[in-house]
Amino acid sequence: MERSPPLKLTELPEDLLLHIMSLFNPYDLSKLGATCKLLHTLSQSNSVWIKFCQKVTNLKDVQLGEFCNYKKLYTNLLHKYGCLIGLYETKFGPFGGLTEVIYSNGAIEGHTWDLASSEDIEAPLKSNILFSLKKSEYHTHNVCLPYMNSHHGAVSVGKRKGTFTLLCFNPKEHAQAVWKDFGYDQEIFDYFQSHRKGLKKYRHALFCQWELKCHQQKLISLSSCFDLSMLYERLNFQHPCDIPELMPDGICPKQLVAPGLFKSSDKIRGVELLHFTYLEGIELCAIEVTGNGYTPAQTVSFVAQLNFPTTSVQEPHKFEDLIDSDLERVQRVCPISDIPSQAFTLPQDCLDDAPSDMCYARYLGHGLDRYSQTPAITFAHVMVFDEDTVGVLWIEQECFTLCKRVHQTFNQNRL
């Protein structure tokens, strides 16, 4: 039986060729396009390169912006900088923050999410565009605050995976523009600029004298005392399915809260951002995202020891009555989902308001002393009120911290 002659490339349907070429990686596709005129033409097709752009940006509708085609967009921008897309913690001395890097209309943009209020835990986070990164055929444009006070900066992809740095070339203008956008008193900013030589210590007496909030201290430090380079590290949230010991089948029991981003508020620190995560199935850890001069970003604010649930003391009670419960540690023997709900009231000597008169669970815990200027561990009770609300009773400091989940959406999963 005679074999039929092999098909020529020109005899194959164009749709089939494009589908086959889309299975290659960008490097091999470019090499394939150099083998013949037909493959070269097909290797420039938007229908092939848009899939690479979609994979990097995780967007179905990838706008070209100033680029003429999707190959240019990928090779001149997304190939190098697309890996930055995601959610990051800012590390800037002891201070921190939250930054989301997204793709938008031909540019990589860094959006900061700041606490709009230092007192109102319910206030939504405030967003500003920190930097815009555009790459044309000839050079790269790195611009700080492109829509507020445009000035030059530089973005550098870190050698360590999931990191990058931002170098601002005009930190005073940068800080002043953000300061003004938040409506802070200009007199304070000018005063600190005239005393900049003495402000390298984050616990400087002037900060206390002027009663500056954490965000204000961070802006002053940005313009006055740093080498102007900010480090960003990717922030990864656990999914309930990743913690099977605590959350079978990804279902979070009412005695726990799903991991994620929370805002905490108390009379000592004001409002802060915390990242809730679980360690080894026995601890709920709250990690500082914003940070301050006393508790640096990425340090643990408090820990709930899930193996040690406790019940409230006889009502009415004071903070000192809670100390005995820390001395009688009885390890949990039943599943967390079997812990019974209990009535909750704040100690009589607490000036705060309780978010509820019931809590689903109460755990022994510990955390950093919120009064001390030196790191010190102190006892606490951690209560789960509902899926979005956690409370912390600081026993020795006799104060209460309320934590509420942040509901902003920080990703663009649209594919």
CSV table of C-alpha atoms in Angstrom, one decimal:
chain,number,residue,atom,x,y,z
A,1,MET,CA,0.0,0.0,0.0
A,2,GLU,CA,1.5,3.3,-1.1
A,3,ARG,CA,1.9,6.0,1.5
A,4,SER,CA,0.3,9.3,0.8
A,5,PRO,CA,2.9,12.2,0.6
A,6,PRO,CA,3.3,14.3,3.7
A,7,LEU,CA,1.2,17.4,3.9
A,8,LYS,CA,3.0,20.7,3.4
A,9,LEU,CA,2.7,23.5,5.8
A,10,THR,CA,0.8,25.6,3.3
A,11,GLU,CA,-1.8,22.8,3.0
A,12,LEU,CA,-2.6,22.9,6.7
A,13,PRO,CA,-5.5,25.1,7.9
A,14,GLU,CA,-4.3,28.4,9.4
A,15,ASP,CA,-6.4,27.9,12.5
A,16,LEU,CA,-4.7,24.6,13.2
A,17,LEU,CA,-1.2,26.1,12.8
A,18,LEU,CA,-2.1,29.0,15.1
A,19,HIS,CA,-3.4,26.5,17.7
A,20,ILE,CA,-0.2,24.4,17.5
A,21,MET,CA,2.0,27.5,17.8
A,22,SER,CA,0.1,28.7,20.8
A,23,LEU,CA,1.3,25.6,22.6
A,24,PHE,CA,4.9,26.8,22.4
A,25,ASN,CA,6.5,29.1,25.0
A,26,PRO,CA,7.4,32.6,23.8
A,27,TYR,CA,11.1,31.8,23.4
A,28,ASP,CA,10.6,28.7,21.2
A,29,LEU,CA,7.8,30.5,19.3
A,30,SER,CA,10.3,33.2,18.3
A,31,LYS,CA,12.8,30.5,17.2
A,32,LEU,CA,10.1,28.7,15.2
A,33,GLY,CA,9.2,32.0,13.4
A,34,ALA,CA,12.7,32.2,12.1
A,35,THR,CA,12.5,28.9,10.1
A,36,CYS,CA,10.3,30.0,7.2
A,37,LYS,CA,8.3,32.9,5.9
A,38,LEU,CA,4.9,31.4,6.6
A,39,LEU,CA,5.7,30.6,10.3
A,40,HIS,CA,7.3,34.0,10.7
A,41,THR,CA,4.0,35.6,9.6
A,42,LEU,CA,1.9,33.4,11.8
A,43,SER,CA,4.3,33.9,14.8
A,44,GLN,CA,3.4,37.6,14.8
A,45,SER,CA,-0.3,36.9,15.2
A,46,ASN,CA,-2.2,38.7,17.9
A,47,SER,CA,-4.3,35.5,18.6
A,48,VAL,CA,-1.1,33.7,19.7
A,49,TRP,CA,0.5,36.5,21.7
A,50,ILE,CA,-2.7,37.6,23.5
A,51,LYS,CA,-2.8,34.2,25.3
A,52,PHE,CA,0.7,34.9,26.7
A,53,CYS,CA,-0.5,38.3,27.9
A,54,GLN,CA,-3.6,36.9,29.4
A,55,LYS,CA,-1.6,34.3,31.3
A,56,VAL,CA,0.6,36.9,32.8
A,57,THR,CA,-2.0,39.5,33.7
A,58,ASN,CA,-4.8,37.0,34.5
A,59,LEU,CA,-7.1,39.2,32.5
A,60,LYS,CA,-9.5,38.2,29.7
A,61,ASP,CA,-9.6,41.7,28.2
A,62,VAL,CA,-6.0,42.9,27.9
A,63,GLN,CA,-5.9,46.4,26.5
A,64,LEU,CA,-2.9,47.3,24.4
A,65,GLY,CA,-2.5,50.9,25.5
A,66,GLU,CA,0.2,52.6,23.4
A,67,PHE,CA,1.5,49.2,22.1
A,68,CYS,CA,0.8,48.4,18.4
A,69,ASN,CA,0.3,44.6,19.0
A,70,TYR,CA,0.4,41.9,21.7
A,71,LYS,CA,3.8,40.7,20.8
A,72,LYS,CA,5.3,44.1,21.5
A,73,LEU,CA,3.3,44.3,24.7
A,74,TYR,CA,4.6,41.0,25.9
A,75,THR,CA,8.2,41.3,24.8
A,76,ASN,CA,8.7,44.9,25.8
A,77,LEU,CA,6.8,45.0,29.1
A,78,LEU,CA,5.1,41.9,30.4
A,79,HIS,CA,8.1,39.5,29.8
A,80,LYS,CA,10.2,41.3,32.4
A,81,TYR,CA,7.7,43.1,34.6
A,82,GLY,CA,4.6,41.0,34.4
A,83,CYS,CA,5.9,38.8,37.3
A,84,LEU,CA,5.3,41.8,39.6
A,85,ILE,CA,1.5,41.6,39.3
A,86,GLY,CA,0.1,40.7,42.8
A,87,LEU,CA,-0.3,41.9,46.3
A,88,TYR,CA,2.7,43.1,48.4
A,89,GLU,CA,3.8,44.2,51.8
A,90,THR,CA,5.9,47.3,51.9
A,91,LYS,CA,9.1,47.2,54.0
A,92,PHE,CA,10.4,50.6,54.8
A,93,GLY,CA,12.4,50.6,58.0
A,94,PRO,CA,10.0,49.7,60.7
A,95,PHE,CA,7.0,51.0,58.7
A,96,GLY,CA,5.0,49.0,56.3
A,97,GLY,CA,2.0,49.1,54.0
A,98,LEU,CA,0.0,47.3,51.4
A,99,THR,CA,0.6,47.7,47.7
A,100,GLU,CA,-1.2,46.0,44.8
A,101,VAL,CA,0.6,45.8,41.4
A,102,ILE,CA,-1.8,45.5,38.5
A,103,TYR,CA,-1.8,45.7,34.7
A,104,SER,CA,-3.8,48.6,33.3
A,105,ASN,CA,-4.0,49.7,29.6
A,106,GLY,CA,-0.4,49.2,28.6
A,107,ALA,CA,1.3,49.9,31.9
A,108,ILE,CA,2.2,48.1,35.1
A,109,GLU,CA,0.9,50.2,38.0
A,110,GLY,CA,1.5,50.0,41.8
A,111,HIS,CA,-1.6,50.9,43.8
A,112,THR,CA,-1.1,51.7,47.5
A,113,TRP,CA,-3.9,50.9,50.0
A,114,ASP,CA,-3.6,53.1,53.0
A,115,LEU,CA,-5.7,53.5,56.1
A,116,ALA,CA,-7.9,56.5,55.4
A,117,SER,CA,-8.6,57.1,59.1
A,118,SER,CA,-6.5,56.4,62.2
A,119,GLU,CA,-9.6,56.1,64.4
A,120,ASP,CA,-12.5,54.7,62.3
A,121,ILE,CA,-12.1,50.9,61.7
A,122,GLU,CA,-15.1,50.9,59.4
A,123,ALA,CA,-13.6,53.4,56.9
A,124,PRO,CA,-12.6,51.8,53.6
A,125,LEU,CA,-9.0,51.7,52.6
A,126,LYS,CA,-7.8,54.7,50.5
A,127,SER,CA,-6.1,53.9,47.2
A,128,ASN,CA,-3.4,55.9,45.3
A,129,ILE,CA,-1.3,55.1,42.3
A,130,LEU,CA,2.2,54.9,43.7
A,131,PHE,CA,4.1,54.3,40.4
A,132,SER,CA,3.5,53.6,36.8
A,133,LEU,CA,5.9,51.6,34.6
A,134,LYS,CA,5.6,51.8,30.9
A,135,LYS,CA,8.1,50.3,28.4
A,136,SER,CA,8.2,51.4,24.8
A,137,GLU,CA,10.3,50.0,22.0
A,138,TYR,CA,13.3,52.1,23.1
A,139,HIS,CA,13.3,52.8,26.8
A,140,THR,CA,11.4,52.4,30.1
A,141,HIS,CA,9.4,55.1,31.9
A,142,ASN,CA,9.3,54.6,35.7
A,143,VAL,CA,7.2,57.4,37.2
A,144,CYS,CA,6.3,57.9,40.9
A,145,LEU,CA,2.8,59.3,41.7
A,146,PRO,CA,2.0,59.7,37.9
A,147,TYR,CA,-1.4,61.3,38.5
A,148,MET,CA,-0.7,63.3,41.7
A,149,ASN,CA,2.8,64.7,41.4
A,150,SER,CA,4.7,63.1,38.6
A,151,HIS,CA,8.5,62.6,39.2
A,152,HIS,CA,11.1,60.0,38.3
A,153,GLY,CA,11.7,56.8,40.1
A,154,ALA,CA,13.0,53.3,39.3
A,155,VAL,CA,11.5,49.8,39.8
A,156,SER,CA,13.9,46.9,40.1
A,157,VAL,CA,12.8,43.2,40.1
A,158,GLY,CA,14.4,41.5,43.0
A,159,LYS,CA,16.8,38.6,42.7
A,160,ARG,CA,14.7,36.8,45.3
A,161,LYS,CA,11.4,35.6,43.9
A,162,GLY,CA,8.4,37.7,44.8
A,163,THR,CA,10.3,40.9,45.7
A,164,PHE,CA,11.0,44.2,44.0
A,165,THR,CA,12.3,47.6,45.1
A,166,LEU,CA,11.2,51.1,44.3
A,167,LEU,CA,13.7,53.9,44.2
A,168,CYS,CA,12.2,57.4,44.5
A,169,PHE,CA,14.4,60.2,43.0
A,170,ASN,CA,12.5,63.1,44.8
A,171,PRO,CA,11.3,61.8,48.2
A,172,LYS,CA,10.5,65.2,49.6
A,173,GLU,CA,8.0,66.0,46.8
A,174,HIS,CA,6.7,62.5,47.0
A,175,ALA,CA,6.0,62.6,50.7
A,176,GLN,CA,4.6,66.2,50.5
A,177,ALA,CA,2.2,65.2,47.7
A,178,VAL,CA,0.8,62.3,49.7
A,179,TRP,CA,0.7,64.4,52.9
A,180,LYS,CA,-1.4,67.0,51.2
A,181,ASP,CA,-3.7,64.3,49.6
A,182,PHE,CA,-4.5,63.0,53.1
A,183,GLY,CA,-5.3,66.6,54.3
A,184,TYR,CA,-2.5,66.7,57.0
A,185,ASP,CA,-1.4,70.0,58.4
A,186,GLN,CA,1.3,71.5,56.2
A,187,GLU,CA,2.8,73.4,59.2
A,188,ILE,CA,3.7,70.0,60.7
A,189,PHE,CA,5.4,68.8,57.5
A,190,ASP,CA,7.4,72.0,57.2
A,191,TYR,CA,8.5,71.9,60.8
A,192,PHE,CA,9.8,68.4,60.5
A,193,GLN,CA,11.7,69.3,57.3
A,194,SER,CA,13.5,72.0,59.3
A,195,HIS,CA,14.5,69.4,62.0
A,196,ARG,CA,15.3,66.5,59.7
A,197,LYS,CA,18.8,65.9,61.1
A,198,GLY,CA,17.5,64.6,64.4
A,199,LEU,CA,14.7,62.3,63.1
A,200,LYS,CA,16.6,59.1,62.2
A,201,LYS,CA,15.3,57.5,65.4
A,202,TYR,CA,11.7,56.5,64.8
A,203,ARG,CA,10.8,56.9,68.5
A,204,HIS,CA,12.0,60.5,68.5
A,205,ALA,CA,10.4,62.7,71.1
A,206,LEU,CA,9.2,65.1,68.5
A,207,PHE,CA,6.9,62.4,67.1
A,208,CYS,CA,5.2,62.1,70.5
A,209,GLN,CA,5.2,65.8,71.1
A,210,TRP,CA,3.3,66.4,67.9
A,211,GLU,CA,1.1,63.3,68.4
A,212,LEU,CA,1.9,62.0,64.9
A,213,LYS,CA,0.0,58.9,63.7
A,214,CYS,CA,1.9,56.0,62.2
A,215,HIS,CA,1.2,57.0,58.6
A,216,GLN,CA,2.4,60.5,59.2
A,217,GLN,CA,5.6,59.3,60.8
A,218,LYS,CA,6.2,57.1,57.7
A,219,LEU,CA,5.8,60.0,55.3
A,220,ILE,CA,8.1,62.2,57.4
A,221,SER,CA,10.7,59.4,57.4
A,222,LEU,CA,10.4,58.9,53.7
A,223,SER,CA,11.4,62.5,53.0
A,224,SER,CA,13.9,62.9,55.8
A,225,CYS,CA,16.0,59.9,56.8
A,226,PHE,CA,16.2,57.0,54.4
A,227,ASP,CA,18.3,55.8,51.5
A,228,LEU,CA,15.0,56.2,49.6
A,229,SER,CA,14.7,52.6,48.5
A,230,MET,CA,11.6,50.7,49.5
A,231,LEU,CA,11.4,46.9,49.5
A,232,TYR,CA,8.2,45.0,48.5
A,233,GLU,CA,7.6,41.4,49.4
A,234,ARG,CA,4.7,39.4,48.0
A,235,LEU,CA,1.8,38.8,50.4
A,236,ASN,CA,0.3,35.4,50.1
A,237,PHE,CA,-3.0,34.6,51.8
A,238,GLN,CA,-3.8,31.1,53.0
A,239,HIS,CA,-6.9,29.4,51.7
A,240,PRO,CA,-9.1,27.4,54.0
A,241,CYS,CA,-8.4,24.3,51.9
A,242,ASP,CA,-4.7,24.7,52.7
A,243,ILE,CA,-5.4,24.0,56.4
A,244,PRO,CA,-7.2,20.6,56.3
A,245,GLU,CA,-6.5,19.9,60.1
A,246,LEU,CA,-8.6,23.0,61.0
A,247,MET,CA,-10.9,23.4,58.1
A,248,PRO,CA,-11.9,20.1,56.5
A,249,ASP,CA,-13.0,20.4,52.9
A,250,GLY,CA,-12.2,24.1,53.0
A,251,ILE,CA,-15.1,24.9,55.3
A,252,CYS,CA,-14.3,27.2,58.1
A,253,PRO,CA,-16.0,26.3,61.4
A,254,LYS,CA,-17.7,29.2,63.3
A,255,GLN,CA,-15.1,28.9,66.1
A,256,LEU,CA,-12.4,30.2,63.7
A,257,VAL,CA,-12.1,32.9,61.1
A,258,ALA,CA,-10.8,32.3,57.6
A,259,PRO,CA,-7.2,33.7,57.0
A,260,GLY,CA,-7.0,37.1,55.4
A,261,LEU,CA,-6.5,40.8,55.9
A,262,PHE,CA,-8.0,42.6,59.0
A,263,LYS,CA,-8.0,46.0,60.5
A,264,SER,CA,-7.4,46.3,64.2
A,265,SER,CA,-8.4,49.3,66.4
A,266,ASP,CA,-7.8,50.2,70.0
A,267,LYS,CA,-7.1,53.4,72.1
A,268,ILE,CA,-3.4,52.8,72.2
A,269,ARG,CA,-2.3,52.1,68.6
A,270,GLY,CA,-5.3,53.4,66.7
A,271,VAL,CA,-6.2,51.5,63.5
A,272,GLU,CA,-3.6,49.1,62.0
A,273,LEU,CA,-3.6,46.5,59.2
A,274,LEU,CA,-3.0,42.9,60.2
A,275,HIS,CA,-2.5,39.7,58.2
A,276,PHE,CA,-4.2,36.6,59.8
A,277,THR,CA,-2.6,33.3,59.1
A,278,TYR,CA,-2.5,29.8,60.8
A,279,LEU,CA,0.7,28.1,61.9
A,280,GLU,CA,0.9,24.3,62.2
A,281,GLY,CA,-2.8,24.0,62.9
A,282,ILE,CA,-2.4,25.1,66.5
A,283,GLU,CA,-2.0,28.9,66.4
A,284,LEU,CA,-3.8,31.8,64.8
A,285,CYS,CA,-1.2,34.5,64.2
A,286,ALA,CA,-1.9,38.2,63.5
A,287,ILE,CA,1.1,39.8,61.7
A,288,GLU,CA,1.7,43.5,61.4
A,289,VAL,CA,1.3,44.9,57.8
A,290,THR,CA,1.5,48.6,58.5
A,291,GLY,CA,4.0,48.5,61.4
A,292,ASN,CA,5.2,51.5,63.5
A,293,GLY,CA,8.2,52.7,65.4
A,294,TYR,CA,7.6,50.2,68.2
A,295,THR,CA,6.3,47.1,66.4
A,296,PRO,CA,7.9,46.8,62.9
A,297,ALA,CA,6.0,45.5,59.9
A,298,GLN,CA,6.0,41.7,59.5
A,299,THR,CA,6.3,41.0,63.2
A,300,VAL,CA,3.6,39.1,65.2
A,301,SER,CA,1.1,41.3,66.9
A,302,PHE,CA,-0.7,38.6,68.8
A,303,VAL,CA,-1.2,34.8,68.8
A,304,ALA,CA,-4.3,32.7,69.7
A,305,GLN,CA,-3.4,29.3,71.0
A,306,LEU,CA,-6.1,27.1,69.5
A,307,ASN,CA,-5.2,24.1,71.7
A,308,PHE,CA,-6.2,26.1,74.8
A,309,PRO,CA,-9.8,27.3,74.6
A,310,THR,CA,-11.1,28.9,77.8
A,311,THR,CA,-14.4,30.1,79.2
A,312,SER,CA,-15.2,33.4,80.7
A,313,VAL,CA,-15.0,34.0,84.5
A,314,GLN,CA,-17.9,34.5,86.7
A,315,GLU,CA,-19.8,37.8,85.9
A,316,PRO,CA,-19.2,40.6,86.7
A,317,HIS,CA,-15.4,40.5,86.6
A,318,LYS,CA,-12.3,42.7,86.2
A,319,PHE,CA,-9.1,42.3,84.2
A,320,GLU,CA,-7.3,40.9,87.2
A,321,ASP,CA,-9.8,38.0,87.4
A,322,LEU,CA,-8.7,36.8,84.0
A,323,ILE,CA,-5.1,36.2,85.1
A,324,ASP,CA,-6.1,32.9,86.9
A,325,SER,CA,-7.4,31.5,83.6
A,326,ASP,CA,-3.9,31.7,82.2
A,327,LEU,CA,-2.5,29.6,85.1
A,328,GLU,CA,-5.0,26.7,84.5
A,329,ARG,CA,-4.1,25.6,81.0
A,330,VAL,CA,-6.0,22.5,80.0
A,331,GLN,CA,-5.3,21.4,76.5
A,332,ARG,CA,-8.2,20.9,74.1
A,333,VAL,CA,-9.2,17.3,73.6
A,334,CYS,CA,-12.3,17.8,71.4
A,335,PRO,CA,-12.3,19.1,67.8
A,336,ILE,CA,-12.5,22.9,67.4
A,337,SER,CA,-15.9,22.6,65.8
A,338,ASP,CA,-17.2,21.1,69.1
A,339,ILE,CA,-16.2,24.1,71.2
A,340,PRO,CA,-19.5,25.6,72.6
A,341,SER,CA,-20.5,29.2,72.2
A,342,GLN,CA,-20.4,31.3,75.4
A,343,ALA,CA,-21.7,34.6,76.7
A,344,PHE,CA,-19.3,37.6,76.5
A,345,THR,CA,-19.0,40.8,78.5
A,346,LEU,CA,-16.0,43.1,78.8
A,347,PRO,CA,-14.4,43.5,82.2
A,348,GLN,CA,-15.9,46.2,84.4
A,349,ASP,CA,-12.7,48.3,84.2
A,350,CYS,CA,-12.7,48.3,80.4
A,351,LEU,CA,-13.9,51.5,78.8
A,352,ASP,CA,-14.5,50.0,75.3
A,353,ASP,CA,-17.8,48.7,73.8
A,354,ALA,CA,-18.3,44.9,73.2
A,355,PRO,CA,-19.1,44.0,69.6
A,356,SER,CA,-21.5,41.2,70.8
A,357,ASP,CA,-22.8,39.6,73.9
A,358,MET,CA,-21.8,36.1,72.6
A,359,CYS,CA,-18.7,34.7,71.1
A,360,TYR,CA,-18.2,31.3,69.3
A,361,ALA,CA,-14.9,30.6,71.0
A,362,ARG,CA,-12.3,32.1,73.4
A,363,TYR,CA,-8.6,31.2,73.4
A,364,LEU,CA,-5.7,31.9,75.6
A,365,GLY,CA,-3.0,33.9,73.8
A,366,HIS,CA,-0.2,36.3,74.0
A,367,GLY,CA,1.3,39.2,72.1
A,368,LEU,CA,3.5,42.3,72.2
A,369,ASP,CA,3.0,44.7,75.0
A,370,ARG,CA,1.1,47.7,73.5
A,371,TYR,CA,2.4,50.1,76.2
A,372,SER,CA,6.1,49.3,76.4
A,373,GLN,CA,8.7,50.9,74.2
A,374,THR,CA,10.8,47.8,74.4
A,375,PRO,CA,9.6,44.4,73.1
A,376,ALA,CA,7.8,42.4,75.8
A,377,ILE,CA,5.4,39.5,75.7
A,378,THR,CA,2.1,39.8,77.6
A,379,PHE,CA,-1.0,37.6,78.1
A,380,ALA,CA,-4.2,38.0,76.2
A,381,HIS,CA,-7.5,36.4,75.5
A,382,VAL,CA,-8.6,36.1,71.8
A,383,MET,CA,-12.4,35.8,71.0
A,384,VAL,CA,-14.0,34.9,67.7
A,385,PHE,CA,-17.3,36.8,67.5
A,386,ASP,CA,-18.2,35.9,63.9
A,387,GLU,CA,-16.5,35.1,60.6
A,388,ASP,CA,-15.3,38.7,60.2
A,389,THR,CA,-14.8,39.8,63.8
A,390,VAL,CA,-12.1,39.0,66.4
A,391,GLY,CA,-11.5,40.6,69.7
A,392,VAL,CA,-8.3,40.7,71.9
A,393,LEU,CA,-8.4,41.4,75.7
A,394,TRP,CA,-4.9,42.5,76.8
A,395,ILE,CA,-5.0,41.4,80.4
A,396,GLU,CA,-2.0,43.2,81.9
A,397,GLN,CA,-2.6,46.4,79.9
A,398,GLU,CA,-6.3,46.3,80.7
A,399,CYS,CA,-7.5,47.2,77.2
A,400,PHE,CA,-9.4,45.7,74.3
A,401,THR,CA,-8.6,45.5,70.6
A,402,LEU,CA,-11.3,44.9,67.9
A,403,CYS,CA,-10.3,43.3,64.6
A,404,LYS,CA,-12.6,43.5,61.5
A,405,ARG,CA,-12.0,41.8,58.1
A,406,VAL,CA,-11.0,44.0,55.1
A,407,HIS,CA,-13.5,43.2,52.3
A,408,GLN,CA,-11.7,45.0,49.4
A,409,THR,CA,-10.9,42.8,46.4
A,410,PHE,CA,-7.2,42.9,45.7
A,411,ASN,CA,-6.9,40.6,42.7
A,412,GLN,CA,-8.2,40.5,39.1
A,413,ASN,CA,-9.1,36.9,38.6
A,414,ARG,CA,-11.3,37.4,35.6
A,415,LEU,CA,-10.2,34.6,33.3
